[in-house]
Tab-separated table of N, CA and C and ligand atoms in Angstrom:
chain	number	residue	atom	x	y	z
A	1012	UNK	N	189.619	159.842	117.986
A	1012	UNK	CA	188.554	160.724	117.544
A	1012	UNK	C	187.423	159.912	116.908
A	1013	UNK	N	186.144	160.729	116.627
A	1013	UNK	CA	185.113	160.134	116.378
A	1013	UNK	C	184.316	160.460	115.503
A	1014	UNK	N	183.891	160.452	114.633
A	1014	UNK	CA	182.657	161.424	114.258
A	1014	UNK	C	181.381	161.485	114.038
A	1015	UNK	N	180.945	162.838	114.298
A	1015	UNK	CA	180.047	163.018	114.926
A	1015	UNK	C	178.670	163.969	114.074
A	1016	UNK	N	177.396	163.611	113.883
A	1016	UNK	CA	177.011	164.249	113.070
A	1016	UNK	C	175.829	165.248	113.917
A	1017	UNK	N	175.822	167.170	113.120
A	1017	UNK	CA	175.152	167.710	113.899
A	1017	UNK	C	173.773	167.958	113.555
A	1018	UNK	N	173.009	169.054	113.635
A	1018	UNK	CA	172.247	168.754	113.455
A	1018	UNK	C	171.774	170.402	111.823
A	1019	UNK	N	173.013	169.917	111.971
A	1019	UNK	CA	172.900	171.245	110.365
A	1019	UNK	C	172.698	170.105	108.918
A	1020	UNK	N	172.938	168.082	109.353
A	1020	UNK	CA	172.559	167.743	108.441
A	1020	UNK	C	171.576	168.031	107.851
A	1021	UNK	N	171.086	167.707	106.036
A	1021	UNK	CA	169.965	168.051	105.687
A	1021	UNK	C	169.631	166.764	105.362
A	1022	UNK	N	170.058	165.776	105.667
A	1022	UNK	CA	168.829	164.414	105.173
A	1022	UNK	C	167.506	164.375	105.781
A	1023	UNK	N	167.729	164.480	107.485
A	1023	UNK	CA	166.803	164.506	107.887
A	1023	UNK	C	165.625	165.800	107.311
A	1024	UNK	N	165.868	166.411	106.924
A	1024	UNK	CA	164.689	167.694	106.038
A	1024	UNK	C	164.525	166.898	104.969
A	1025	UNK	N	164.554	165.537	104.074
A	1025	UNK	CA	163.863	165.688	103.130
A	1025	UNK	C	165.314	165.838	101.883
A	1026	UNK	N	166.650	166.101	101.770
A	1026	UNK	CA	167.156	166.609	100.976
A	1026	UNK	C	168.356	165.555	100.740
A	1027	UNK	N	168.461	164.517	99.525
A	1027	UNK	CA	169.539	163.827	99.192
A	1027	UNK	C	170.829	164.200	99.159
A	1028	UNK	N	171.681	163.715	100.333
A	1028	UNK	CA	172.871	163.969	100.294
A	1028	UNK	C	173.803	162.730	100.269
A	1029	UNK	N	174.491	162.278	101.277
A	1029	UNK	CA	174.928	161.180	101.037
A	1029	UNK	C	176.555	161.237	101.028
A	1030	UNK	N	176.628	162.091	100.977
A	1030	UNK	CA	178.300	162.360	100.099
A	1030	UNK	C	179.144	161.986	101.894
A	1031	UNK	N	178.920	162.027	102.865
A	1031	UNK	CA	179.349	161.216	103.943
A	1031	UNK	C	179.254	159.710	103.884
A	1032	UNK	N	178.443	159.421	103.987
A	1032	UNK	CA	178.407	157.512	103.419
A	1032	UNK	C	179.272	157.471	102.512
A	1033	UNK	N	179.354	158.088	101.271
A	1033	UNK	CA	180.310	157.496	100.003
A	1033	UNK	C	181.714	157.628	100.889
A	1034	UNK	N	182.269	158.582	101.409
A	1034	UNK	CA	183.526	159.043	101.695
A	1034	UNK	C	183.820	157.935	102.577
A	1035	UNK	N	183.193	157.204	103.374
A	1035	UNK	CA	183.517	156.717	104.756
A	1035	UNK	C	183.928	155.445	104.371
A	1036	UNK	N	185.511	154.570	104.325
A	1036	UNK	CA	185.630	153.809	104.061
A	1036	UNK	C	184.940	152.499	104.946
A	1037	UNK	N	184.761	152.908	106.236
A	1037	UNK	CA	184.950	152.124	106.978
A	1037	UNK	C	183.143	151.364	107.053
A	1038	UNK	N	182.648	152.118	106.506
A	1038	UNK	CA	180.894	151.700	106.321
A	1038	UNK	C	180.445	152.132	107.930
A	1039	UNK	N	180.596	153.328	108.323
A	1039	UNK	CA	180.568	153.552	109.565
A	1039	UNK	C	179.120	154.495	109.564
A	1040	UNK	N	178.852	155.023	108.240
A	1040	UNK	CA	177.541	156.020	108.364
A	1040	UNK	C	176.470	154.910	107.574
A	1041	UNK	N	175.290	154.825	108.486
A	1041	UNK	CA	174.043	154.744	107.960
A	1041	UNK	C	172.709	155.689	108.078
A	1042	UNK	N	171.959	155.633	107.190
A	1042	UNK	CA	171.046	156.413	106.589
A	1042	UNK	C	169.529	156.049	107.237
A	1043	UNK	N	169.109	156.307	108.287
A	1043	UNK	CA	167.693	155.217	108.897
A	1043	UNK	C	166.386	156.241	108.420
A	1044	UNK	N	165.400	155.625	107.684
A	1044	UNK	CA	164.625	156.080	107.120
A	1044	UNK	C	163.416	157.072	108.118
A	1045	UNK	N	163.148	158.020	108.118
A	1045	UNK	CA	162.700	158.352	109.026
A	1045	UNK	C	160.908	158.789	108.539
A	1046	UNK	N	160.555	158.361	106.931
A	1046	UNK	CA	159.482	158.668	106.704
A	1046	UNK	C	159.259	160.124	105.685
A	1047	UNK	N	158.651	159.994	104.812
A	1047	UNK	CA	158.474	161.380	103.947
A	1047	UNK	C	159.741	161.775	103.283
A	1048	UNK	N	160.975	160.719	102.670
A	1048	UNK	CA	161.741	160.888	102.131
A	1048	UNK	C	162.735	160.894	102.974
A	1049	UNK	N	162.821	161.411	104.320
A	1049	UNK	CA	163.734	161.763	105.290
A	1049	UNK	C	164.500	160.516	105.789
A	1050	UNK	N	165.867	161.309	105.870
A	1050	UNK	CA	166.506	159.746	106.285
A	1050	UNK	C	167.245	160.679	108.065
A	1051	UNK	N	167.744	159.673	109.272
A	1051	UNK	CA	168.335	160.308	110.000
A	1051	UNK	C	170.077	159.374	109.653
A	1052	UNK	N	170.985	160.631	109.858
A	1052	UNK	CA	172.215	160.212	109.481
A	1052	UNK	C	172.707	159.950	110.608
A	1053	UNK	N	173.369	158.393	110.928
A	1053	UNK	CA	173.974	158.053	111.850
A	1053	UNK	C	175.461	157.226	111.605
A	1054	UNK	N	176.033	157.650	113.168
A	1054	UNK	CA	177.342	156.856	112.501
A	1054	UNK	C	177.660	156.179	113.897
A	1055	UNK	N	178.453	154.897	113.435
A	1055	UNK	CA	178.149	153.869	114.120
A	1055	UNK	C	180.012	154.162	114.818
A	1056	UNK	N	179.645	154.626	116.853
A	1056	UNK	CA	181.283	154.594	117.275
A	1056	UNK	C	182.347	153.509	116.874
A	1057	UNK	N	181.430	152.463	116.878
A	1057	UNK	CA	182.400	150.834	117.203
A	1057	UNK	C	183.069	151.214	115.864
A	1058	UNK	N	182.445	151.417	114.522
A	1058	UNK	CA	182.828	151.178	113.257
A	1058	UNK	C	184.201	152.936	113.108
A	1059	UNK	N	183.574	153.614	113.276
A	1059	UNK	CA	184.405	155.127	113.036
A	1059	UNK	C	185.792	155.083	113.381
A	1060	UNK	N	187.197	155.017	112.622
A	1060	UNK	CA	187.952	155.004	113.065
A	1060	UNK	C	188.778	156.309	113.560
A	1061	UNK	N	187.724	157.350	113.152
A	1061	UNK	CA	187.903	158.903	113.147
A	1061	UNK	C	188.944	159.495	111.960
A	1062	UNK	N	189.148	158.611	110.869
A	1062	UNK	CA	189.372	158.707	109.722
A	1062	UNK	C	189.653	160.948	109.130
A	1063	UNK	N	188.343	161.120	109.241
A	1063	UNK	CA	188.060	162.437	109.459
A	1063	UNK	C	187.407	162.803	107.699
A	1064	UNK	N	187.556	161.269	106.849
A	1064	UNK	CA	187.236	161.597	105.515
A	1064	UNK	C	186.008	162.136	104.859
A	1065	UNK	N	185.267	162.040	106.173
A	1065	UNK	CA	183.787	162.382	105.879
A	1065	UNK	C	182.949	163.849	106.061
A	1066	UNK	N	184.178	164.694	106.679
A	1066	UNK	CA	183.768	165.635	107.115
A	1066	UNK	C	184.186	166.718	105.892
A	1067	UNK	N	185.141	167.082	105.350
A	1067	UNK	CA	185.351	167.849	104.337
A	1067	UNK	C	184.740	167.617	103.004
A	1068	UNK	N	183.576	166.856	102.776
A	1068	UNK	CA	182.600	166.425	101.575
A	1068	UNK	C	181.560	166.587	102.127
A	1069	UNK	N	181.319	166.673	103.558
A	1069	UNK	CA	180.065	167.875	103.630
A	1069	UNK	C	179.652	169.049	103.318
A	1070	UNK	N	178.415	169.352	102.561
A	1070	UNK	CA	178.243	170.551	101.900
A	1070	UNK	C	178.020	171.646	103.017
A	1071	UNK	N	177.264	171.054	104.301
A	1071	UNK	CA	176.826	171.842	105.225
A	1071	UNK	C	177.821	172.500	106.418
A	1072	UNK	N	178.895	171.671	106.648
A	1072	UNK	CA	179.964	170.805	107.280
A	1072	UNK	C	179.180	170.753	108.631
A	1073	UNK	N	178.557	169.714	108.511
A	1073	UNK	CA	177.511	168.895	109.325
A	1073	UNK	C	178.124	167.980	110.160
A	1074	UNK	N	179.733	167.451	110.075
A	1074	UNK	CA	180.713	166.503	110.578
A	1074	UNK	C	181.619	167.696	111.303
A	1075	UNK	N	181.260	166.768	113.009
A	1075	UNK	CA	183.042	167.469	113.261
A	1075	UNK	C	183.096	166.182	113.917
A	1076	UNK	N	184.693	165.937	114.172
A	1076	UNK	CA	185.075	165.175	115.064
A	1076	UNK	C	185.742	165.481	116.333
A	1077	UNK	N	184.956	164.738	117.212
A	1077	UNK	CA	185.187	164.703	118.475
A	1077	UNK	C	185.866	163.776	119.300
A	1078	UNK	N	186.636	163.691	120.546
A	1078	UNK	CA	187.522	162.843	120.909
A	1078	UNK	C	186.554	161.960	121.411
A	1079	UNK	N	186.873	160.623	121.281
A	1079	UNK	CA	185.737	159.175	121.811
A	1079	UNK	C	185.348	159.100	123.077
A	1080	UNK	N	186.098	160.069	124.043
A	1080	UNK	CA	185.358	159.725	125.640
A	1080	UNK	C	185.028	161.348	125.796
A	1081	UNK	N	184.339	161.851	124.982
A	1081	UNK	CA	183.934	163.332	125.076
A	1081	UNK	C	182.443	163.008	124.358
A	1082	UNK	N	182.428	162.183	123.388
A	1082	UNK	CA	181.393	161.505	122.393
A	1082	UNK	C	179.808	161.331	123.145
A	1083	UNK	N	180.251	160.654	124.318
A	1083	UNK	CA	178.852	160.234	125.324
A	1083	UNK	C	178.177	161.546	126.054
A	1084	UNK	N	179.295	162.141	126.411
A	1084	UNK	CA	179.017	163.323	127.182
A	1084	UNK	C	178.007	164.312	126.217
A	1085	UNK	N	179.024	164.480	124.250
A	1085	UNK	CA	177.984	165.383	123.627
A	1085	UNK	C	176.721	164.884	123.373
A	1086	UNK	N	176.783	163.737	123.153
A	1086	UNK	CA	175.034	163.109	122.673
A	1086	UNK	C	174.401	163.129	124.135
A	1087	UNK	N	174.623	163.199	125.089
A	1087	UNK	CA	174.304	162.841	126.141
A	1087	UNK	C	173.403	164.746	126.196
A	1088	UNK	N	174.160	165.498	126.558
A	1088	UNK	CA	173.445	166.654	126.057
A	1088	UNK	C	172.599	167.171	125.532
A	1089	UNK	N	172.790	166.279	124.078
A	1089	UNK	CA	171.764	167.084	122.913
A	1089	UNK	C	170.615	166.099	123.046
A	1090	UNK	N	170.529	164.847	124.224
A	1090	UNK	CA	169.523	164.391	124.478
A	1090	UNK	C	168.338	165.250	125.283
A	1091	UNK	N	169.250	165.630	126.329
A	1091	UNK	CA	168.766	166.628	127.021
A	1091	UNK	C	167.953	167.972	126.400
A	1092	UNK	N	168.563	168.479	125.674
A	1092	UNK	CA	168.445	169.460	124.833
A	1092	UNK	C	166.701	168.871	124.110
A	1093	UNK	N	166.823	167.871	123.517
A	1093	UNK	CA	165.644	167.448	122.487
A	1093	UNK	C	164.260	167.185	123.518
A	1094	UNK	N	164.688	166.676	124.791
A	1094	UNK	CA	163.633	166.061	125.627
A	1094	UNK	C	162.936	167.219	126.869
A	1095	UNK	N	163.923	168.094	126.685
A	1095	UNK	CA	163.352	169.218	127.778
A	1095	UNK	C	162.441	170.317	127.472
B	2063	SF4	S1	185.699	159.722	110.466
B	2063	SF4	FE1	186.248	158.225	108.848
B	2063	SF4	S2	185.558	156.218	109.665
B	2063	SF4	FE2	184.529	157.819	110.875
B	2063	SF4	S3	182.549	158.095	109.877
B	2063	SF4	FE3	183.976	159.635	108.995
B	2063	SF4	S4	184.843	158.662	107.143
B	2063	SF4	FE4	183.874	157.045	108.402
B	2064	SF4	S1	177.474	164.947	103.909
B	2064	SF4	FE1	176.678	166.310	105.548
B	2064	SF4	S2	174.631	166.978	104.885
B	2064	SF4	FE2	175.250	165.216	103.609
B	2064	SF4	S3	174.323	163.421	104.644
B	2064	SF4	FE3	176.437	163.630	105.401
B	2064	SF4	S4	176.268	164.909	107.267
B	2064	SF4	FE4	174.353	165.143	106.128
């Protein structure tokens, strides 16, 4: 498993959260600045051991985890989704 972040995070709006980074032993979530306070929350496959620690300290529950060869297929989608 993997995890996977949607798009109910609120960093990207502007709103300090974080409480996924703290949880994640593995240093698997980073925070990429996206301008005007906004950060976009990303998490890195290679690093995620699908742990799952990061998802129940979401306030939004903005984390689900997904199985690792299902992973390409969902981002692969919500690319679609953003560009059409
Ligand atoms: S599932 Fe575990 S290893 Fe993966 S991002 Fe969440 S806390 Fe980190
Ligand atoms: S805990 Fe949830 S809302 Fe907070 S930064 Fe992580 S994914 Fe976003």
């Amino acid at each position: 498993m993997v995890a996977r972040v949607t798009d109910a995070c609120i960093e990207p709006r502007g709103v300090a959260c974080r409480r996924c980074g703290e949880a994640c032993d593995s240093d698997a979530i980073r925070f990429r600045p996206m301008g005007g306070g906004r950060h976009a929350t990303l998490i890195d496959p290679e690093l995620c051991t699908g742990c799952g620690a990061c998802s129940p300290v979401c306030p939004v529950s903005a984390i689900t985890l997904v199985a690792a060869e299902r992973l390409a297929l969902v981002e692969g989608i919500a690319e679609l989704g953003r560009t059409s």
